[in-house]
XYZ file of C-alpha atoms in Angstrom:
780
model
C 66.442 -15.026 167.540
C 69.358 -17.374 167.375
C 68.624 -18.091 163.750
C 68.460 -14.393 162.891
C 71.713 -13.720 164.774
C 73.518 -16.461 162.894
C 72.083 -15.168 159.669
C 73.267 -11.622 160.333
C 76.726 -12.841 161.237
C 76.850 -14.876 158.090
C 75.758 -11.916 155.983
C 78.297 -9.619 157.662
C 81.133 -11.987 156.942
C 79.970 -12.456 153.392
C 79.672 -8.737 152.695
C 83.112 -8.020 154.236
C 84.756 -10.608 152.010
C 83.153 -9.152 148.915
C 84.145 -5.650 149.863
C 87.668 -6.790 150.550
C 87.837 -8.544 147.210
C 86.763 -5.337 145.514
C 89.042 -3.162 147.577
C 92.320 -5.035 147.016
C 92.565 -4.406 143.268
C 91.751 -0.774 143.853
C 94.496 -0.555 146.467
C 96.921 -2.331 144.123
C 96.117 -0.029 141.209
C 96.371 3.030 143.448
C 99.751 1.920 144.760
C 100.928 1.169 141.224
C 99.816 4.592 139.998
C 101.490 6.167 143.011
C 104.687 4.307 142.136
C 104.535 5.523 138.527
C 104.012 9.069 139.729
C 106.936 8.861 142.155
C 109.061 7.176 139.490
C 108.347 10.143 137.241
C 108.887 12.713 139.983
C 112.013 11.071 141.414
C 113.726 9.214 138.545
C 116.649 6.991 139.456
C 119.976 7.432 137.693
C 121.918 4.263 136.996
C 124.705 6.120 135.215
C 128.011 5.191 136.825
C 131.395 6.726 136.089
C 133.761 3.863 135.459
C 137.521 3.799 135.201
C 138.404 3.850 131.519
C 140.096 0.583 130.596
C 141.722 -0.145 127.262
C 141.932 -3.794 126.251
C 143.974 -5.693 123.686
C 142.467 -7.875 120.974
C 142.470 -10.859 123.365
C 140.571 -8.916 126.034
C 143.540 -8.390 128.349
C 143.625 -4.990 130.030
C 146.396 -2.807 128.624
C 145.842 0.254 130.761
C 143.329 1.706 133.205
C 142.641 5.233 134.393
C 141.200 6.551 137.659
C 137.732 8.076 137.740
C 137.291 11.760 138.481
C 136.660 10.901 142.160
C 139.990 8.997 142.298
C 138.413 5.533 142.322
C 139.459 2.338 140.633
C 136.054 1.234 139.343
C 136.362 -1.034 136.307
C 133.274 -2.190 134.469
C 132.647 -5.922 134.156
C 130.438 -6.874 131.241
C 127.715 -9.500 131.560
C 129.668 -12.128 129.637
C 132.620 -11.679 131.995
C 130.612 -12.784 135.059
C 131.598 -16.420 135.487
C 129.048 -19.076 136.566
C 131.060 -19.737 139.769
C 130.952 -16.069 140.761
C 127.249 -15.811 139.998
C 126.348 -18.892 142.066
C 128.542 -17.925 145.003
C 127.398 -14.318 145.257
C 123.705 -15.206 144.946
C 124.006 -17.954 147.571
C 125.678 -15.594 150.001
C 123.770 -12.381 149.374
C 120.350 -13.134 147.877
C 119.189 -16.714 147.224
C 115.822 -15.553 145.865
C 117.205 -12.779 143.650
C 115.514 -14.093 140.515
C 112.193 -14.712 142.335
C 111.476 -11.439 144.147
C 110.625 -7.995 142.743
C 113.498 -6.133 144.398
C 112.139 -6.535 147.927
C 111.911 -9.812 149.840
C 108.865 -9.403 152.192
C 109.615 -12.607 154.082
C 113.201 -11.526 154.793
C 111.993 -8.070 155.823
C 109.439 -9.543 158.216
C 111.992 -11.889 159.736
C 114.582 -9.142 160.154
C 112.044 -6.712 161.595
C 110.816 -9.141 164.207
C 114.324 -10.058 165.281
C 115.432 -6.445 165.449
C 112.332 -5.439 167.499
C 112.308 -8.341 169.957
C 116.073 -8.434 170.496
C 116.428 -4.644 170.643
C 119.264 -4.482 168.146
C 120.054 -5.201 164.486
C 120.777 -8.905 164.275
C 119.550 -9.688 160.812
C 119.595 -7.792 157.521
C 116.949 -7.991 154.830
C 118.592 -6.122 151.963
C 118.296 -7.818 148.622
C 120.988 -7.364 145.970
C 118.681 -4.841 144.300
C 118.358 -2.855 147.541
C 122.139 -2.958 147.987
C 122.570 -1.557 144.471
C 120.194 1.268 145.384
C 122.280 2.016 148.476
C 125.541 1.874 146.476
C 124.126 4.276 143.893
C 122.884 6.679 146.593
C 124.817 6.126 149.842
C 122.813 7.277 152.911
C 122.892 6.830 156.679
C 121.165 3.628 157.769
C 117.770 4.606 159.244
C 114.309 3.106 158.899
C 113.210 6.047 156.763
C 116.194 5.641 154.441
C 115.432 1.909 154.299
C 111.949 2.750 152.957
C 113.540 5.043 150.372
C 115.963 2.251 149.488
C 113.010 -0.100 148.887
C 111.423 2.454 146.569
C 114.667 2.784 144.644
C 114.899 -1.012 144.441
C 111.451 -1.138 142.862
C 112.575 1.483 140.360
C 115.641 -0.576 139.482
C 113.505 -3.669 138.912
C 111.151 -1.587 136.751
C 113.939 -0.157 134.571
C 116.554 -2.908 134.415
C 116.728 -6.638 133.888
C 117.862 -8.930 136.701
C 121.199 -9.553 134.989
C 121.786 -5.815 134.600
C 121.075 -5.283 138.301
C 123.492 -8.067 139.233
C 126.089 -6.539 136.904
C 125.667 -3.162 138.613
C 126.087 -4.763 142.023
C 129.295 -6.568 141.034
C 130.674 -3.330 139.559
C 129.993 -1.233 142.663
C 130.758 -3.445 145.658
C 133.609 -2.028 147.807
C 136.933 -3.770 148.440
C 138.590 -1.226 150.676
C 140.594 1.893 149.953
C 139.613 3.220 146.490
C 138.892 -0.180 144.947
C 135.360 -0.897 143.778
C 133.933 -3.750 141.752
C 134.804 -7.421 141.344
C 136.716 -6.866 138.111
C 138.844 -4.144 139.702
C 139.645 -6.382 142.671
C 140.519 -9.340 140.422
C 142.968 -7.206 138.419
C 144.509 -5.197 141.260
C 144.795 -8.026 143.802
C 145.129 -11.181 141.707
C 146.292 -9.737 138.329
C 143.650 -11.871 136.640
C 140.429 -11.423 134.738
C 137.196 -12.585 136.384
C 137.071 -15.653 134.128
C 140.536 -16.731 135.318
C 139.687 -16.685 139.049
C 139.693 -19.957 140.967
C 136.815 -20.933 143.285
C 138.923 -19.921 146.299
C 139.549 -16.496 144.773
C 135.882 -16.116 143.818
C 134.875 -16.953 147.398
C 137.377 -14.429 148.714
C 135.894 -11.669 146.598
C 132.366 -12.628 147.696
C 132.983 -12.185 151.437
C 134.937 -8.910 151.456
C 132.232 -6.394 150.364
C 130.363 -6.813 153.691
C 133.534 -6.045 155.673
C 135.876 -4.118 153.321
C 137.701 -2.369 156.165
C 138.367 -5.347 158.437
C 138.959 -7.853 155.612
C 141.586 -5.860 153.719
C 143.260 -7.921 151.003
C 147.021 -8.010 151.218
C 147.021 -7.060 154.915
C 144.530 -9.405 156.604
C 145.011 -12.462 154.400
C 144.984 -14.980 157.300
C 141.682 -13.691 158.628
C 140.291 -13.622 155.096
C 141.232 -17.288 154.602
C 139.342 -18.238 157.769
C 136.201 -16.414 156.629
C 136.589 -17.762 153.098
C 136.792 -21.365 154.320
C 133.661 -20.921 156.470
C 131.713 -20.013 153.368
C 133.339 -22.756 151.308
C 132.065 -25.310 153.856
C 128.589 -23.778 153.630
C 128.813 -24.124 149.860
C 129.736 -27.762 150.393
C 126.854 -28.396 152.789
C 124.437 -26.911 150.273
C 126.080 -28.899 147.447
C 126.537 -25.666 145.514
C 129.819 -26.924 144.007
C 131.432 -30.323 143.578
C 133.027 -31.616 146.778
C 136.464 -32.128 145.191
C 136.303 -28.638 143.716
C 135.645 -27.215 147.210
C 138.337 -29.391 148.785
C 140.932 -27.963 146.435
C 139.732 -24.446 147.206
C 140.006 -25.027 150.986
C 143.718 -25.785 150.683
C 144.528 -23.051 148.193
C 146.772 -20.363 149.753
C 145.809 -16.721 149.462
C 148.570 -14.741 147.768
C 146.613 -11.561 147.157
C 148.587 -8.331 147.201
C 147.748 -4.840 145.985
C 149.307 -4.314 142.555
C 149.485 -1.305 140.309
C 146.952 -1.068 137.512
C 148.268 -2.350 134.142
C 150.295 0.217 132.233
C 151.082 -1.289 128.859
C 151.292 0.499 125.509
C 150.923 3.882 127.173
C 151.040 5.995 124.007
C 148.344 3.950 122.322
C 146.068 3.611 125.340
C 146.280 7.316 126.187
C 145.354 8.130 122.603
C 142.377 5.778 122.776
C 141.208 7.368 126.027
C 141.436 10.852 124.481
C 139.630 9.689 121.343
C 136.832 7.802 123.106
C 136.411 9.585 126.474
C 132.881 8.262 127.122
C 133.639 4.556 126.722
C 134.246 2.557 129.906
C 135.822 -0.327 127.999
C 137.740 0.472 124.830
C 138.225 -2.789 122.960
C 141.133 -2.329 120.576
C 142.765 -4.336 117.803
C 146.198 -4.228 119.440
C 147.880 -7.645 119.446
C 149.631 -7.770 122.806
C 152.111 -10.464 121.775
C 153.235 -8.508 118.713
C 153.201 -5.265 120.667
C 155.528 -6.589 123.361
C 157.818 -8.209 120.777
C 158.185 -4.993 118.765
C 158.551 -2.901 121.922
C 161.445 -5.123 123.021
C 163.098 -5.087 119.584
C 162.780 -1.301 119.409
C 164.219 -0.811 122.890
C 167.187 -3.083 122.135
C 167.778 -1.390 118.783
C 167.976 2.064 120.376
C 170.430 0.816 123.001
C 172.827 0.036 120.146
C 172.337 3.449 118.534
C 172.850 5.555 121.662
C 176.593 5.466 121.023
C 175.908 7.542 117.866
C 173.721 10.038 119.719
C 170.421 8.538 118.540
C 167.904 8.101 121.368
C 164.404 7.641 119.940
C 162.435 5.339 117.666
C 158.797 4.664 116.817
C 157.153 1.697 115.098
C 153.664 1.004 113.772
C 152.283 -2.333 112.548
C 149.128 -2.601 110.405
C 147.338 -5.783 109.419
C 146.776 -5.368 105.680
C 143.751 -7.663 105.600
C 141.549 -5.468 107.756
C 143.524 -2.271 108.363
C 143.816 -3.065 112.077
C 146.570 -1.443 114.128
C 148.234 -4.418 115.831
C 151.317 -2.717 117.298
C 151.867 0.890 118.289
C 155.256 1.802 119.771
C 155.301 5.551 120.292
C 158.837 5.546 121.703
C 161.513 3.035 122.595
C 161.159 3.655 126.332
C 158.130 5.479 127.746
C 159.774 5.804 131.164
C 162.842 7.591 129.791
C 161.870 11.189 130.551
C 165.392 12.424 129.828
C 165.079 11.594 126.126
C 161.396 12.487 125.844
C 160.051 8.955 126.114
C 156.515 10.254 126.656
C 156.463 11.834 123.178
C 154.312 9.871 120.743
C 156.572 9.613 117.706
C 153.856 7.976 115.620
C 151.844 11.195 115.561
C 154.771 13.644 115.514
C 155.084 15.738 112.341
C 158.472 15.208 110.713
C 160.151 15.583 107.333
C 159.525 12.386 105.305
C 162.778 12.420 103.355
C 162.390 10.285 100.207
C 159.431 8.219 101.378
C 156.947 10.012 99.080
C 158.826 9.101 95.884
C 156.873 5.858 95.265
C 153.627 7.827 95.205
C 155.046 10.390 92.752
C 156.136 7.667 90.326
C 152.802 5.846 90.744
C 150.988 9.048 89.805
C 153.332 9.388 86.817
C 152.407 5.868 85.680
C 148.697 6.653 85.975
C 149.214 9.873 84.003
C 150.762 7.872 81.147
C 154.091 9.676 81.486
C 156.265 6.736 82.497
C 156.554 2.982 82.842
C 159.125 1.118 84.985
C 161.686 0.784 82.143
C 161.263 4.339 80.824
C 164.622 6.131 80.733
C 164.893 9.592 82.313
C 167.690 12.073 82.888
C 169.751 12.184 86.052
C 171.889 15.240 85.417
C 172.255 18.616 87.163
C 168.982 20.479 86.641
C 167.591 23.834 87.669
C 163.858 24.217 88.237
C 163.366 27.982 88.408
C 166.121 28.402 90.944
C 165.697 25.029 92.688
C 168.633 22.757 91.886
C 168.233 19.402 93.694
C 171.184 17.122 94.339
C 171.239 13.363 94.777
C 172.005 12.044 98.253
C 175.548 11.031 97.215
C 176.067 14.299 95.241
C 176.575 12.252 92.063
C 174.627 11.984 88.808
C 174.216 8.906 86.597
C 173.320 10.607 83.326
C 170.465 8.415 82.176
C 168.552 5.873 84.274
C 165.317 3.908 84.155
C 162.405 4.799 86.416
C 162.849 1.570 88.377
C 166.533 2.391 88.925
C 165.710 5.962 89.922
C 163.234 4.669 92.529
C 165.324 1.720 93.708
C 168.347 3.988 94.194
C 166.162 6.821 95.520
C 167.656 9.419 93.164
C 166.498 12.937 93.880
C 166.850 14.678 90.523
C 164.585 12.306 88.509
C 161.976 12.426 91.301
C 161.854 16.228 91.242
C 161.709 16.197 87.425
C 158.793 13.752 87.603
C 156.934 15.954 90.086
C 157.623 18.972 87.885
C 155.898 17.181 85.004
C 152.967 16.084 87.156
C 152.467 19.288 89.084
C 152.713 19.667 92.840
C 148.959 20.074 93.119
C 148.394 16.527 91.882
C 150.646 15.103 94.581
C 149.025 17.310 97.213
C 145.522 16.135 96.297
C 146.575 12.479 96.392
C 148.086 12.915 99.855
C 144.987 14.711 101.072
C 142.909 11.746 99.888
C 145.108 9.625 102.139
C 144.274 11.927 105.080
C 147.650 13.706 105.356
C 146.548 16.495 107.684
C 149.609 18.748 107.620
C 149.729 18.496 103.825
C 146.130 19.731 103.717
C 147.049 22.701 105.918
C 150.140 23.585 103.864
C 148.712 22.801 100.405
C 149.298 26.342 99.109
C 152.897 26.412 100.347
C 154.153 23.154 98.846
C 156.784 23.111 96.105
C 158.942 20.644 94.216
C 160.961 19.936 97.356
C 157.905 18.090 98.739
C 159.052 14.871 97.093
C 162.410 15.148 98.900
C 160.935 15.812 102.325
C 160.023 19.502 102.116
C 156.738 18.969 103.962
C 155.401 17.610 107.256
C 154.015 14.092 107.721
C 153.600 11.580 110.521
C 154.669 7.953 110.717
C 151.006 6.981 110.916
C 150.235 8.804 107.661
C 153.147 7.159 105.852
C 151.985 3.748 107.077
C 148.492 4.370 105.690
C 150.019 5.434 102.359
C 152.118 2.284 102.016
C 149.180 0.224 103.261
C 147.259 1.663 100.295
C 150.001 0.418 97.929
C 149.618 -3.054 99.444
C 145.854 -2.750 98.984
C 145.792 -2.132 95.239
C 146.214 1.622 95.579
C 143.129 2.073 97.792
C 143.296 4.080 100.986
C 141.562 2.621 104.011
C 141.178 4.314 107.359
C 143.103 2.519 110.077
C 141.044 0.482 112.527
C 141.937 0.766 116.196
C 138.722 -0.656 117.646
C 137.368 -4.165 117.196
C 134.027 -2.626 116.260
C 135.535 -0.614 113.393
C 134.677 -1.685 109.861
C 137.032 -1.715 106.870
C 136.253 0.629 103.999
C 138.183 0.376 100.725
C 136.559 3.168 98.775
C 139.240 5.828 98.283
C 141.577 5.054 95.382
C 144.864 6.973 95.568
C 146.492 5.341 92.537
C 145.374 2.585 90.198
C 145.802 -1.078 91.028
C 148.176 -1.390 88.072
C 150.407 1.476 89.245
C 150.452 0.072 92.788
C 151.558 -3.303 91.395
C 154.382 -1.808 89.305
C 155.703 0.299 92.185
C 155.505 -2.675 94.533
C 157.454 -4.766 92.021
C 160.255 -2.171 92.055
C 160.259 -1.875 95.846
C 160.640 -5.642 96.285
C 164.019 -5.667 94.527
C 166.642 -7.084 96.863
C 169.768 -5.887 95.045
C 169.541 -2.275 96.177
C 172.266 0.079 97.399
C 170.434 0.752 100.660
C 170.128 -2.949 101.490
C 172.200 -3.831 104.593
C 175.473 -5.557 103.856
C 175.539 -7.531 107.106
C 174.000 -10.931 106.398
C 172.689 -11.340 109.945
C 170.471 -8.294 109.475
C 168.418 -9.845 106.691
C 168.915 -13.604 106.913
C 165.633 -15.293 106.111
C 164.008 -11.974 105.253
C 160.594 -12.523 103.646
C 159.866 -10.837 100.364
C 158.786 -7.312 101.210
C 158.381 -4.030 99.386
C 160.210 -1.319 101.260
C 161.565 2.192 101.046
C 163.928 4.236 103.153
C 164.152 7.968 103.679
C 166.478 10.454 105.362
C 165.468 14.032 106.077
C 167.565 17.137 105.507
C 170.111 17.586 108.279
C 169.900 13.853 109.070
C 167.262 14.405 111.719
C 164.876 11.642 110.626
C 165.551 8.126 109.393
C 162.617 6.206 107.900
C 161.997 2.705 106.675
C 158.525 1.621 105.567
C 157.807 -1.878 104.292
C 154.910 -4.149 103.438
C 153.989 -7.586 102.176
C 150.613 -9.285 101.791
C 150.124 -9.516 105.567
C 151.584 -6.421 107.207
C 152.620 -2.830 106.681
C 155.343 -1.740 109.110
C 156.695 1.761 109.537
C 159.884 2.638 111.439
C 161.159 6.069 112.388
C 164.529 6.589 114.110
C 166.018 9.869 115.306
C 165.825 12.293 118.214
C 162.602 13.865 119.434
C 164.681 16.966 120.157
C 165.331 17.382 116.418
C 169.083 16.985 116.876
C 170.699 15.713 113.666
C 173.299 12.946 113.617
C 175.906 12.658 110.813
C 175.619 8.848 110.695
C 171.812 8.828 110.635
C 170.265 7.385 107.461
C 167.189 5.332 106.794
C 169.239 2.491 105.337
C 171.723 2.221 108.188
C 169.564 2.878 111.253
C 165.870 2.382 110.433
C 165.926 -0.458 107.893
C 167.704 -3.013 110.161
C 164.880 -2.717 112.713
C 162.282 -3.079 109.957
C 163.931 -6.274 108.704
C 164.258 -7.691 112.194
C 160.539 -7.193 112.835
C 159.568 -8.770 109.512
C 161.885 -11.684 110.214
C 160.128 -12.315 113.506
C 156.579 -11.938 112.206
C 156.578 -13.119 108.594
C 159.548 -15.428 108.100
C 157.496 -18.098 106.326
C 155.179 -15.815 104.389
C 154.542 -16.699 100.715
C 157.060 -15.000 98.352
C 154.814 -14.589 95.296
C 152.215 -12.273 96.735
C 152.446 -9.330 94.309
C 150.286 -10.757 91.507
C 149.783 -8.547 88.463
C 146.156 -7.414 88.045
C 144.298 -7.791 84.759
C 144.830 -4.097 84.011
C 148.586 -4.664 83.569
C 150.026 -5.852 80.248
C 153.566 -6.293 78.924
C 155.418 -5.137 75.811
C 158.901 -5.029 74.302
C 160.653 -1.691 74.670
C 164.002 -0.301 73.584
C 166.615 -0.599 76.315
C 168.007 2.833 75.320
C 164.799 4.773 75.975
C 162.241 2.446 77.542
C 159.842 3.399 74.718
C 158.039 0.833 72.514
C 160.556 -0.713 70.104
C 161.147 0.734 66.640
C 162.704 -0.888 63.569
C 166.197 0.406 64.433
C 166.149 -0.771 68.080
C 168.742 -3.516 68.493
C 168.357 -4.274 72.229
C 164.889 -4.720 73.677
C 163.560 -5.654 77.107
C 160.123 -6.514 78.524
C 158.242 -3.750 80.336
C 154.902 -3.499 82.107
C 152.357 -0.928 80.951
C 148.693 0.040 81.251
C 146.776 -0.319 77.973
C 144.991 2.883 76.864
C 146.944 4.851 79.496
C 150.673 4.388 78.917
C 152.335 6.339 76.102
C 152.482 4.320 72.865
C 154.926 6.595 70.984
C 157.685 4.506 69.462
C 161.360 4.883 70.247
C 163.191 7.883 68.736
C 166.676 7.323 70.070
C 168.083 7.362 66.540
C 167.646 10.001 63.822
C 168.792 10.372 60.196
C 170.970 13.378 59.260
C 172.554 14.689 56.062
C 176.321 14.627 56.520
C 179.322 15.255 54.347
C 181.003 12.222 52.814
C 183.811 12.477 55.370
C 181.184 12.814 58.159
C 182.708 16.027 59.449
C 179.702 18.328 58.836
C 175.934 18.140 58.967
C 173.561 19.913 56.592
C 170.032 21.226 56.776
C 167.608 21.547 53.866
C 168.714 25.161 53.344
C 172.451 24.496 53.036
C 172.388 20.977 51.538
C 174.916 20.861 48.601
C 174.045 19.355 45.235
C 176.460 16.500 45.805
C 179.065 15.192 48.258
C 176.706 14.234 51.054
C 174.996 11.110 52.433
C 172.411 10.052 54.998
C 173.561 8.622 58.330
C 171.807 7.623 61.525
C 172.992 9.160 64.803
C 171.870 8.617 68.375
C 169.376 11.312 69.313
C 170.776 12.609 72.606
C 169.379 15.453 74.655
C 171.633 18.517 74.590
C 171.783 18.660 78.365
C 172.799 15.017 78.490
C 175.519 15.609 75.872
C 176.861 18.423 78.016
C 176.880 16.094 81.006
C 178.791 13.492 78.984
C 181.353 16.073 77.895
C 181.918 17.375 81.441
C 182.434 13.862 82.774
C 184.428 12.628 79.750
C 181.859 9.960 78.952
C 182.199 8.821 75.319
C 179.131 9.116 73.110
C 178.320 9.339 69.407
C 178.516 13.073 68.847
C 176.754 14.747 65.961
C 179.225 16.599 63.663
C 178.962 20.419 63.744
C 176.562 22.137 61.394
C 177.812 23.591 58.112
C 179.501 26.895 59.144
C 178.584 28.419 55.776
C 174.886 27.960 56.468
C 173.072 31.292 56.674
C 170.237 29.834 58.705
C 170.535 30.971 62.362
C 168.549 29.008 64.877
C 167.407 30.802 67.974
C 167.243 27.450 69.698
C 171.036 27.244 69.464
C 171.529 30.194 71.783
C 173.439 29.218 74.928
C 171.209 28.460 77.907
C 172.171 29.528 81.435
C 171.212 26.578 83.642
C 172.758 27.398 87.028
C 170.530 30.427 87.741
C 166.910 31.227 86.965
C 165.792 34.359 85.166
C 163.841 36.715 87.465
C 164.519 34.766 90.648
C 165.645 36.112 94.017
C 168.625 34.559 95.861
C 169.269 34.918 99.600
C 172.945 35.046 100.582
C 174.675 35.315 103.946
C 176.885 38.384 104.343
C 179.269 36.691 106.725
C 179.977 33.753 104.406
C 181.047 35.862 101.424
C 178.984 33.525 99.235
C 179.507 33.253 95.493
C 177.158 32.186 92.703
C 178.004 29.606 90.069
C 177.604 30.195 86.344
C 177.193 27.288 83.924
C 175.467 26.863 80.598
C 174.371 24.490 77.887
C 175.370 25.293 74.315
C 175.135 23.833 70.834
C 177.487 21.023 69.848
C 179.540 23.323 67.615
C 180.409 25.653 70.494
C 183.832 25.341 72.115
C 184.007 28.408 74.357
C 181.626 30.874 76.031
C 182.121 34.409 77.344
C 180.524 35.548 80.623
C 179.480 39.143 81.414
C 178.137 40.659 84.662
C 176.161 43.910 84.257
C 177.677 44.244 80.753
C 181.198 43.963 82.217
C 183.364 41.116 80.871
C 184.033 38.459 83.507
C 185.764 35.458 81.946
C 186.103 33.217 78.868
C 185.998 29.473 79.556
C 185.401 26.164 77.805
C 181.708 25.455 77.434
C 181.876 22.633 79.991
C 183.522 24.753 82.702
C 181.751 26.592 85.515
C 182.535 30.122 86.686
C 182.023 31.629 90.158
C 181.509 35.318 90.943
C 180.651 37.449 93.989
C 177.426 39.336 93.308
C 176.463 42.769 94.556
C 173.169 43.417 96.374
C 170.165 44.151 94.195
C 169.497 43.354 90.551
C 172.272 41.689 88.521
C 172.332 41.209 84.742
C 174.138 38.075 83.572
C 175.063 37.475 79.918
C 176.509 34.432 78.173
C 177.851 34.597 74.571
C 179.160 31.616 72.624
C 181.981 31.645 70.096
C 179.422 31.778 67.251
C 178.126 35.152 68.410
C 174.894 33.885 69.976
C 173.914 35.436 73.282
C 171.548 34.934 76.241
C 170.712 37.417 79.023
C 169.013 36.863 82.362
C 168.420 39.058 85.412
C 168.433 37.964 89.061
C 168.083 39.723 92.404
C 170.420 39.057 95.322
C 169.491 39.790 98.922
C 172.041 39.624 101.748
C 171.091 38.900 105.371
């Protein structure tokens, strides 16, 4: 019986062990399947709303913005978590973080036994993962909620890596008031990044999350030091850190105080936040050192100009190598609400003045119409009722393209655009992402080249950046993750080189005369501009390294008589270049292979002919630039005394000879006569000649046929009458609605007061030739 009893007991124990061995995997699989089901039914959200922070190129925080629940909760990235912080927080909160699966059964058992036998909570068992679960879903502390917390911890371990869980914990831990996260505390209390914290500061931030109300930084610093030092000694006992390292930390004073969040480069950072609203950390290309330098220079510059009634300025700096925005000064003083300091002048739409002229001439070069030495007219002109004037109200007669651009003459620029067509300029600007130009494309006219359109400082900077980049437009990069794309040619590389060569000339009338303003100035290509009414002053410049744009004026639109690009915007441009690029290489504008050189006549800028006595070297584009030879001289039949000229119809049988005369445009001859400028004048044609040339009819140049003119009633405005006539004409007779008005010398102008409605104007020369036009006048 005893043997049988022992046998049965043995068999019972054996069977129970086998059953248990079979049952455990089943239980494990069932629990696992139950977990998967619950994980599917009750998914955990690890999405956290962080305070948007905008950082400079060196990682320093420029600006931060509150979350929608009014919290300062800045995201720390994994690489920002220093080894000291990681070791300290794990030692204090969860030594076995990397060993357990979100729940520490041993710690739970220990805590449960203590809490049961002692009748109160004396020991916690929450792992870092469980604390993250509680921070994501705050609940009242009960045993049931603790079970739910464990489930959420398992979900976190299932969905995230250990490092990601630790990152979440460090981003959510409370530090009192509305401060959450280690990075937030480091910035707001120590004004440092996590990597810059000392061991004492790291220890301080490790102990506060458990008692954020009683250990309030800035108010309970003495108590915090006591608690900090207790943990530092525990670190020492555990040999977590070097003894000398801990000794230094024990004696380090705690100077933590609550500071305001960084508020640097407000215009730029606000724009980044609006552009990238879903990014917690916006890593920009802004160079903080350059930004603060330019901000200071701009502020100081405006202080000098306030005496003239000028209160605002904006500056943008682009790195030409990668298109990165490295400085962005929206206004001279963001805090100056009185003068609109919060306005972002870089994006404001303003009149560009003369700053589009380089593009117009570059397009002319690419069209084969001009080269830098090509001579063009600078005389009073009328383009269907539009009669532009130069800034100084003077004309030069005949100038080269490089002189016209260097001196920023208005008349040649409008004439160039008239040849090109406004649509060609509009399309080029649209390629360069000029948004207002795209909107107003159908409204643009010849005045566009003189500022009759709307652009922003940012758009002008991208345009001049394209000139520095071989004529290729590249989108500006504001983020470190942005890539450079050079795939939108605006003008050819050759045209960009020629225009740059002109813009680098130092001996220019708009160059400052005060030596201190340009001492040591690096070689830069630059252009100024002044809008109508002197509301906007521009100066844009570039070299191989940077493109810098400066706008000066008043955000209110108030004009200032002394305001010009040369006098008020250019000095700031030069000062910035002097600070940033003083030792830059001077020979950076190297001619591309598509540029060649040829001898041209100095009189016309056209390829030299046999009769050209003075020639100069000029750049051109083979197979594009005009190859027609110079025609500034022409042979005529003249009488032996050189008093008359003959044509084939009236040429006598004898008493004549051939003589070469300068071939001068009739309009230019008229300009020379009016201004008493000597020139070789062609003798009058044989008066006995029966051949009448329609082309010799006088031409009314001050008014356009069929155009409408708006006049103010109160000003009693008059209209001017002037004409161009053949060289043999001495006087002209003016008629208004077939009524005689006045007889004057051909070079004189006449003024009359028109009546409302249609007006017929007639001009007859002393040879009997006549021209009629009709205009319409409207009074308001």
